[in-house]
Amino acid sequence: MKKKCIVLLSGGLDSTTCLAVAKSQDYDCYTLAIDYGQRHRSELLSSQRVSEYFNANDHKVINIDLRAIGGSALTADIEVPDHDVNKESEIPVTYVPARNTMFMSIALGYAETIGANDMFIGVNAVDYSGYPDCRKEFIQAYEKMANLATKAQVEGQKFTIHTPLIDLTKAEIIKLGVELGVDYGITVSCYNADEDGQACGVCDSCYYRKQGFKDANVKDPTRYLHD
Ligand code: ZN
């Protein structure tokens, strides 16, 4: 019998590649998208498409409305800024407070319910080096916590958090995805994407994605609003 895993799937470039990696390692993949009231609603449609594309065993969307907390340009009335090369070392306003901590908790509960001892998350420490919840130290601490937190783990099963993209550049992620058969045309990364999934081309997420395709020498299939 194949091992089951949970894949946190936002529908963007990184999480989609992460699903492709999990598939290539022969897991039964249960994809999980979180509807947290994000401004870019079209990413939820994208996660559904991507899950179907990779023939995942199931796709679940769980609602946890983080607009009640706010504090981010993705969940409050704060404008999404254009990428600014002078601010690359700062944590941007699109950072969502404690997002991965919360999402991984939901994924952990879901994992225990379906008997999965593995979770895949597409965190990346290269482009978003300032995001505290994308760092190795955080993931290691979280995995340790997970092994203390659940009935399945206390009864002796080891829980593992897989972060196959953590050390890769955007270009390396794209090359890996292309090798594994990802169609990036169905993914949405833009923080300001319109209802139809068209990207703004100027936010941080668009900036790194665009640059990644250039550096990887792969044709960028993203649909941009203005070019
Ligand atoms: Zn954008």
PDB file of C-alpha atoms and ligand atoms in Angstrom:
ATOM      1  CA  MET A   1       0.000   0.000   0.000  1.00  0.00           C
ATOM      2  CA  LYS A   2       1.220   3.502  -0.826  1.00  0.00           C
ATOM      3  CA  LYS A   3       1.948   5.941   1.960  1.00  0.00           C
ATOM      4  CA  LYS A   4      -0.433   8.851   2.307  1.00  0.00           C
ATOM      5  CA  CYS A   5       0.681  12.448   2.544  1.00  0.00           C
ATOM      6  CA  ILE A   6      -0.888  15.843   2.924  1.00  0.00           C
ATOM      7  CA  VAL A   7       0.263  18.506   0.470  1.00  0.00           C
ATOM      8  CA  LEU A   8      -0.454  22.105   1.372  1.00  0.00           C
ATOM      9  CA  LEU A   9      -1.482  23.456  -2.006  1.00  0.00           C
ATOM     10  CA  SER A  10      -2.087  27.157  -2.526  1.00  0.00           C
ATOM     11  CA  GLY A  11      -2.139  26.801  -6.299  1.00  0.00           C
ATOM     12  CA  GLY A  12       1.013  28.861  -6.783  1.00  0.00           C
ATOM     13  CA  LEU A  13       4.288  27.874  -8.413  1.00  0.00           C
ATOM     14  CA  ASP A  14       6.033  26.536  -5.306  1.00  0.00           C
ATOM     15  CA  SER A  15       3.234  24.430  -3.827  1.00  0.00           C
ATOM     16  CA  THR A  16       2.433  23.005  -7.267  1.00  0.00           C
ATOM     17  CA  THR A  17       6.042  21.900  -7.725  1.00  0.00           C
ATOM     18  CA  CYS A  18       5.948  20.461  -4.229  1.00  0.00           C
ATOM     19  CA  LEU A  19       2.912  18.346  -5.175  1.00  0.00           C
ATOM     20  CA  ALA A  20       4.766  17.143  -8.277  1.00  0.00           C
ATOM     21  CA  VAL A  21       7.672  16.046  -6.057  1.00  0.00           C
ATOM     22  CA  ALA A  22       5.352  14.198  -3.665  1.00  0.00           C
ATOM     23  CA  LYS A  23       3.731  12.443  -6.634  1.00  0.00           C
ATOM     24  CA  SER A  24       7.118  11.472  -8.032  1.00  0.00           C
ATOM     25  CA  GLN A  25       7.955   9.867  -4.684  1.00  0.00           C
ATOM     26  CA  ASP A  26       4.927   7.648  -5.103  1.00  0.00           C
ATOM     27  CA  TYR A  27       2.741   8.982  -2.308  1.00  0.00           C
ATOM     28  CA  ASP A  28      -1.031   9.002  -2.264  1.00  0.00           C
ATOM     29  CA  CYS A  29      -1.518  12.773  -2.185  1.00  0.00           C
ATOM     30  CA  TYR A  30      -4.280  14.556  -0.311  1.00  0.00           C
ATOM     31  CA  THR A  31      -4.160  18.222  -1.257  1.00  0.00           C
ATOM     32  CA  LEU A  32      -5.262  20.899   1.158  1.00  0.00           C
ATOM     33  CA  ALA A  33      -6.010  24.518   0.299  1.00  0.00           C
ATOM     34  CA  ILE A  34      -6.870  27.084   2.918  1.00  0.00           C
ATOM     35  CA  ASP A  35      -9.429  29.744   2.147  1.00  0.00           C
ATOM     36  CA  TYR A  36      -8.169  32.384   4.566  1.00  0.00           C
ATOM     37  CA  GLY A  37      -9.955  35.317   2.995  1.00  0.00           C
ATOM     38  CA  GLN A  38      -6.989  36.024   0.734  1.00  0.00           C
ATOM     39  CA  ARG A  39      -7.310  38.880  -1.702  1.00  0.00           C
ATOM     40  CA  HIS A  40      -6.215  36.701  -4.625  1.00  0.00           C
ATOM     41  CA  ARG A  41      -9.249  34.415  -4.715  1.00  0.00           C
ATOM     42  CA  SER A  42      -8.256  32.920  -8.042  1.00  0.00           C
ATOM     43  CA  GLU A  43      -5.458  30.958  -6.359  1.00  0.00           C
ATOM     44  CA  LEU A  44      -8.135  28.760  -4.788  1.00  0.00           C
ATOM     45  CA  LEU A  45      -9.449  27.872  -8.241  1.00  0.00           C
ATOM     46  CA  SER A  46      -5.901  27.233  -9.308  1.00  0.00           C
ATOM     47  CA  SER A  47      -5.301  24.810  -6.426  1.00  0.00           C
ATOM     48  CA  GLN A  48      -8.368  22.853  -7.483  1.00  0.00           C
ATOM     49  CA  ARG A  49      -7.132  22.686 -11.092  1.00  0.00           C
ATOM     50  CA  VAL A  50      -3.637  21.668 -10.031  1.00  0.00           C
ATOM     51  CA  SER A  51      -4.938  18.938  -7.724  1.00  0.00           C
ATOM     52  CA  GLU A  52      -6.989  17.490 -10.575  1.00  0.00           C
ATOM     53  CA  TYR A  53      -4.089  17.824 -13.018  1.00  0.00           C
ATOM     54  CA  PHE A  54      -1.946  15.668 -10.742  1.00  0.00           C
ATOM     55  CA  ASN A  55      -4.755  13.276 -10.034  1.00  0.00           C
ATOM     56  CA  ALA A  56      -4.563  13.729  -6.265  1.00  0.00           C
ATOM     57  CA  ASN A  57      -6.631  11.350  -4.154  1.00  0.00           C
ATOM     58  CA  ASP A  58      -8.701  14.180  -2.719  1.00  0.00           C
ATOM     59  CA  HIS A  59      -8.743  17.958  -2.587  1.00  0.00           C
ATOM     60  CA  LYS A  60     -10.019  19.731   0.461  1.00  0.00           C
ATOM     61  CA  VAL A  61     -10.617  23.442   1.026  1.00  0.00           C
ATOM     62  CA  ILE A  62     -10.846  24.549   4.635  1.00  0.00           C
ATOM     63  CA  ASN A  63     -12.067  27.988   5.643  1.00  0.00           C
ATOM     64  CA  ILE A  64     -10.271  29.961   8.292  1.00  0.00           C
ATOM     65  CA  ASP A  65     -10.957  33.630   7.775  1.00  0.00           C
ATOM     66  CA  LEU A  66      -7.811  35.525   8.709  1.00  0.00           C
ATOM     67  CA  ARG A  67      -9.396  38.850   7.770  1.00  0.00           C
ATOM     68  CA  ALA A  68     -10.627  38.716  11.374  1.00  0.00           C
ATOM     69  CA  ILE A  69      -6.986  39.247  12.348  1.00  0.00           C
ATOM     70  CA  GLY A  70      -5.860  41.307   9.360  1.00  0.00           C
ATOM     71  CA  GLY A  71      -2.332  42.665   9.558  1.00  0.00           C
ATOM     72  CA  SER A  72      -1.354  41.791   5.988  1.00  0.00           C
ATOM     73  CA  ALA A  73      -1.883  43.262   2.552  1.00  0.00           C
ATOM     74  CA  LEU A  74      -3.437  39.910   1.631  1.00  0.00           C
ATOM     75  CA  THR A  75      -6.088  39.979   4.356  1.00  0.00           C
ATOM     76  CA  ALA A  76      -6.694  43.647   5.206  1.00  0.00           C
ATOM     77  CA  ASP A  77      -7.305  46.914   3.376  1.00  0.00           C
ATOM     78  CA  ILE A  78      -3.616  47.457   2.738  1.00  0.00           C
ATOM     79  CA  GLU A  79      -2.532  47.890  -0.850  1.00  0.00           C
ATOM     80  CA  VAL A  80      -0.226  45.270  -2.367  1.00  0.00           C
ATOM     81  CA  PRO A  81       2.984  47.172  -3.159  1.00  0.00           C
ATOM     82  CA  ASP A  82       4.991  46.870  -6.357  1.00  0.00           C
ATOM     83  CA  HIS A  83       8.253  45.005  -5.936  1.00  0.00           C
ATOM     84  CA  ASP A  84      11.007  47.311  -4.687  1.00  0.00           C
ATOM     85  CA  VAL A  85      14.586  46.091  -5.146  1.00  0.00           C
ATOM     86  CA  ASN A  86      15.711  48.323  -2.268  1.00  0.00           C
ATOM     87  CA  LYS A  87      13.432  46.540   0.181  1.00  0.00           C
ATOM     88  CA  GLU A  88      14.359  42.937  -0.588  1.00  0.00           C
ATOM     89  CA  SER A  89      15.829  42.354   2.862  1.00  0.00           C
ATOM     90  CA  GLU A  90      12.698  43.539   4.695  1.00  0.00           C
ATOM     91  CA  ILE A  91       9.657  41.441   5.592  1.00  0.00           C
ATOM     92  CA  PRO A  92       6.987  42.787   3.214  1.00  0.00           C
ATOM     93  CA  VAL A  93       3.411  43.793   4.101  1.00  0.00           C
ATOM     94  CA  THR A  94       2.205  40.746   2.191  1.00  0.00           C
ATOM     95  CA  TYR A  95       3.558  38.603   5.024  1.00  0.00           C
ATOM     96  CA  VAL A  96       0.556  37.043   6.789  1.00  0.00           C
ATOM     97  CA  PRO A  97       1.115  36.831  10.553  1.00  0.00           C
ATOM     98  CA  ALA A  98       1.854  33.242  11.647  1.00  0.00           C
ATOM     99  CA  ARG A  99       0.238  31.833   8.521  1.00  0.00           C
ATOM    100  CA  ASN A 100       2.309  28.680   8.113  1.00  0.00           C
ATOM    101  CA  THR A 101       2.025  27.897  11.825  1.00  0.00           C
ATOM    102  CA  MET A 102      -1.751  27.895  11.500  1.00  0.00           C
ATOM    103  CA  PHE A 103      -1.948  26.112   8.152  1.00  0.00           C
ATOM    104  CA  MET A 104       0.380  23.341   9.232  1.00  0.00           C
ATOM    105  CA  SER A 105      -1.713  22.783  12.357  1.00  0.00           C
ATOM    106  CA  ILE A 106      -4.770  22.188  10.200  1.00  0.00           C
ATOM    107  CA  ALA A 107      -2.755  19.919   7.931  1.00  0.00           C
ATOM    108  CA  LEU A 108      -1.462  17.980  10.933  1.00  0.00           C
ATOM    109  CA  GLY A 109      -4.991  17.383  12.227  1.00  0.00           C
ATOM    110  CA  TYR A 110      -6.131  16.301   8.775  1.00  0.00           C
ATOM    111  CA  ALA A 111      -3.117  14.007   8.470  1.00  0.00           C
ATOM    112  CA  GLU A 112      -3.890  12.247  11.723  1.00  0.00           C
ATOM    113  CA  THR A 113      -7.506  11.752  10.660  1.00  0.00           C
ATOM    114  CA  ILE A 114      -6.613   9.980   7.410  1.00  0.00           C
ATOM    115  CA  GLY A 115      -3.607   8.104   8.795  1.00  0.00           C
ATOM    116  CA  ALA A 116      -0.892  10.111   7.050  1.00  0.00           C
ATOM    117  CA  ASN A 117       2.492  10.578   8.688  1.00  0.00           C
ATOM    118  CA  ASP A 118       3.932  12.859   6.036  1.00  0.00           C
ATOM    119  CA  MET A 119       3.304  16.456   5.059  1.00  0.00           C
ATOM    120  CA  PHE A 120       4.729  18.343   2.082  1.00  0.00           C
ATOM    121  CA  ILE A 121       4.998  22.123   2.148  1.00  0.00           C
ATOM    122  CA  GLY A 122       6.599  24.286  -0.536  1.00  0.00           C
ATOM    123  CA  VAL A 123       8.396  26.728   1.728  1.00  0.00           C
ATOM    124  CA  ASN A 124      11.457  28.329   0.279  1.00  0.00           C
ATOM    125  CA  ALA A 125      14.170  30.189   2.138  1.00  0.00           C
ATOM    126  CA  VAL A 126      15.897  31.731  -0.855  1.00  0.00           C
ATOM    127  CA  ASP A 127      13.560  34.377  -2.292  1.00  0.00           C
ATOM    128  CA  TYR A 128      11.682  34.965   0.932  1.00  0.00           C
ATOM    129  CA  SER A 129      14.611  34.825   3.285  1.00  0.00           C
ATOM    130  CA  GLY A 130      12.876  37.248   5.629  1.00  0.00           C
ATOM    131  CA  TYR A 131       9.811  35.085   6.235  1.00  0.00           C
ATOM    132  CA  PRO A 132      10.331  33.518   9.676  1.00  0.00           C
ATOM    133  CA  ASP A 133       7.938  30.654   8.965  1.00  0.00           C
ATOM    134  CA  CYS A 134       9.816  29.539   5.848  1.00  0.00           C
ATOM    135  CA  ARG A 135      13.112  28.812   7.584  1.00  0.00           C
ATOM    136  CA  LYS A 136      14.656  25.412   8.291  1.00  0.00           C
ATOM    137  CA  GLU A 137      14.804  26.110  12.045  1.00  0.00           C
ATOM    138  CA  PHE A 138      11.083  26.722  12.058  1.00  0.00           C
ATOM    139  CA  ILE A 139      10.293  23.534  10.121  1.00  0.00           C
ATOM    140  CA  GLN A 140      12.562  21.432  12.364  1.00  0.00           C
ATOM    141  CA  ALA A 141      10.943  22.848  15.494  1.00  0.00           C
ATOM    142  CA  TYR A 142       7.502  22.278  14.013  1.00  0.00           C
ATOM    143  CA  GLU A 143       8.266  18.661  13.177  1.00  0.00           C
ATOM    144  CA  LYS A 144       9.469  18.101  16.719  1.00  0.00           C
ATOM    145  CA  MET A 145       6.278  19.656  18.057  1.00  0.00           C
ATOM    146  CA  ALA A 146       4.133  17.558  15.691  1.00  0.00           C
ATOM    147  CA  ASN A 147       5.708  14.402  17.077  1.00  0.00           C
ATOM    148  CA  LEU A 148       4.578  15.413  20.555  1.00  0.00           C
ATOM    149  CA  ALA A 149       1.170  16.718  19.578  1.00  0.00           C
ATOM    150  CA  THR A 150      -0.934  13.869  18.239  1.00  0.00           C
ATOM    151  CA  LYS A 151      -2.267  10.498  19.324  1.00  0.00           C
ATOM    152  CA  ALA A 152      -0.760   8.771  16.283  1.00  0.00           C
ATOM    153  CA  GLN A 153       2.679  10.156  17.053  1.00  0.00           C
ATOM    154  CA  VAL A 154       2.549   9.515  20.808  1.00  0.00           C
ATOM    155  CA  GLU A 155       1.619   5.930  19.928  1.00  0.00           C
ATOM    156  CA  GLY A 156       4.880   5.589  18.047  1.00  0.00           C
ATOM    157  CA  GLN A 157       4.462   6.769  14.463  1.00  0.00           C
ATOM    158  CA  LYS A 158       6.997   9.269  13.225  1.00  0.00           C
ATOM    159  CA  PHE A 159       5.657  12.399  11.556  1.00  0.00           C
ATOM    160  CA  THR A 160       7.812  13.934   8.821  1.00  0.00           C
ATOM    161  CA  ILE A 161       7.559  17.365   7.226  1.00  0.00           C
ATOM    162  CA  HIS A 162       9.022  17.424   3.723  1.00  0.00           C
ATOM    163  CA  THR A 163      10.312  20.706   2.315  1.00  0.00           C
ATOM    164  CA  PRO A 164      11.827  19.706  -1.039  1.00  0.00           C
ATOM    165  CA  LEU A 165      12.139  23.310  -2.256  1.00  0.00           C
ATOM    166  CA  ILE A 166      13.640  24.938   0.801  1.00  0.00           C
ATOM    167  CA  ASP A 167      17.147  25.415  -0.633  1.00  0.00           C
ATOM    168  CA  LEU A 168      16.231  25.930  -4.287  1.00  0.00           C
ATOM    169  CA  THR A 169      16.179  29.193  -6.210  1.00  0.00           C
ATOM    170  CA  LYS A 170      13.039  30.059  -8.164  1.00  0.00           C
ATOM    171  CA  ALA A 171      14.779  29.023 -11.384  1.00  0.00           C
ATOM    172  CA  GLU A 172      15.766  25.662  -9.894  1.00  0.00           C
ATOM    173  CA  ILE A 173      12.190  25.109  -8.698  1.00  0.00           C
ATOM    174  CA  ILE A 174      10.882  25.802 -12.202  1.00  0.00           C
ATOM    175  CA  LYS A 175      13.400  23.450 -13.825  1.00  0.00           C
ATOM    176  CA  LEU A 176      12.487  20.715 -11.361  1.00  0.00           C
ATOM    177  CA  GLY A 177       8.781  21.254 -12.029  1.00  0.00           C
ATOM    178  CA  VAL A 178       9.224  21.140 -15.794  1.00  0.00           C
ATOM    179  CA  GLU A 179      11.090  17.824 -15.419  1.00  0.00           C
ATOM    180  CA  LEU A 180       8.186  16.486 -13.367  1.00  0.00           C
ATOM    181  CA  GLY A 181       5.578  17.577 -15.889  1.00  0.00           C
ATOM    182  CA  VAL A 182       4.165  20.697 -14.215  1.00  0.00           C
ATOM    183  CA  ASP A 183       2.083  22.988 -16.418  1.00  0.00           C
ATOM    184  CA  TYR A 184       2.793  26.377 -14.826  1.00  0.00           C
ATOM    185  CA  GLY A 185       0.133  27.939 -17.029  1.00  0.00           C
ATOM    186  CA  ILE A 186      -2.535  26.653 -14.631  1.00  0.00           C
ATOM    187  CA  THR A 187      -0.858  28.082 -11.509  1.00  0.00           C
ATOM    188  CA  VAL A 188      -1.448  31.521  -9.990  1.00  0.00           C
ATOM    189  CA  SER A 189       1.209  33.251  -7.874  1.00  0.00           C
ATOM    190  CA  CYS A 190       0.222  36.919  -8.109  1.00  0.00           C
ATOM    191  CA  TYR A 191      -0.885  38.643  -4.882  1.00  0.00           C
ATOM    192  CA  ASN A 192      -3.209  40.815  -6.916  1.00  0.00           C
ATOM    193  CA  ALA A 193      -4.478  38.361  -9.513  1.00  0.00           C
ATOM    194  CA  ASP A 194      -7.867  39.178 -11.005  1.00  0.00           C
ATOM    195  CA  GLU A 195     -10.856  36.828 -10.897  1.00  0.00           C
ATOM    196  CA  ASP A 196      -9.686  35.176 -14.070  1.00  0.00           C
ATOM    197  CA  GLY A 197      -6.221  34.467 -12.613  1.00  0.00           C
ATOM    198  CA  GLN A 198      -4.417  37.120 -14.670  1.00  0.00           C
ATOM    199  CA  ALA A 199      -1.289  38.403 -12.917  1.00  0.00           C
ATOM    200  CA  CYS A 200      -0.415  42.050 -12.200  1.00  0.00           C
ATOM    201  CA  GLY A 201       3.215  41.584 -13.224  1.00  0.00           C
ATOM    202  CA  VAL A 202       4.600  44.023 -10.628  1.00  0.00           C
ATOM    203  CA  CYS A 203       4.058  42.616  -7.110  1.00  0.00           C
ATOM    204  CA  ASP A 204       6.833  40.737  -5.253  1.00  0.00           C
ATOM    205  CA  SER A 205       5.382  37.385  -6.186  1.00  0.00           C
ATOM    206  CA  CYS A 206       5.163  38.283  -9.891  1.00  0.00           C
ATOM    207  CA  TYR A 207       8.671  39.715  -9.770  1.00  0.00           C
ATOM    208  CA  TYR A 208      10.290  36.539  -8.437  1.00  0.00           C
ATOM    209  CA  ARG A 209       8.221  34.321 -10.679  1.00  0.00           C
ATOM    210  CA  LYS A 210       9.056  36.298 -13.827  1.00  0.00           C
ATOM    211  CA  GLN A 211      12.722  36.385 -12.918  1.00  0.00           C
ATOM    212  CA  GLY A 212      12.643  32.651 -12.211  1.00  0.00           C
ATOM    213  CA  PHE A 213      11.406  31.778 -15.697  1.00  0.00           C
ATOM    214  CA  LYS A 214      14.038  34.070 -17.213  1.00  0.00           C
ATOM    215  CA  ASP A 215      16.852  32.549 -15.151  1.00  0.00           C
ATOM    216  CA  ALA A 216      15.637  29.028 -15.882  1.00  0.00           C
ATOM    217  CA  ASN A 217      15.439  29.835 -19.588  1.00  0.00           C
ATOM    218  CA  VAL A 218      11.899  28.467 -19.660  1.00  0.00           C
ATOM    219  CA  LYS A 219       9.089  30.226 -21.536  1.00  0.00           C
ATOM    220  CA  ASP A 220       6.877  32.016 -19.010  1.00  0.00           C
ATOM    221  CA  PRO A 221       3.266  30.838 -19.498  1.00  0.00           C
ATOM    222  CA  THR A 222       1.864  33.355 -16.983  1.00  0.00           C
ATOM    223  CA  ARG A 223      -1.008  35.496 -18.260  1.00  0.00           C
ATOM    224  CA  TYR A 224      -0.191  39.096 -17.340  1.00  0.00           C
ATOM    225  CA  LEU A 225      -2.743  41.903 -17.275  1.00  0.00           C
ATOM    226  CA  HIS A 226      -0.441  44.468 -18.798  1.00  0.00           C
ATOM    227  CA  ASP A 227       2.065  43.306 -21.335  1.00  0.00           C
TER     228      ASP A 227
HETATM  229 ZN    ZN B   1       1.361  40.254  -9.146  1.00  0.00          ZN
END
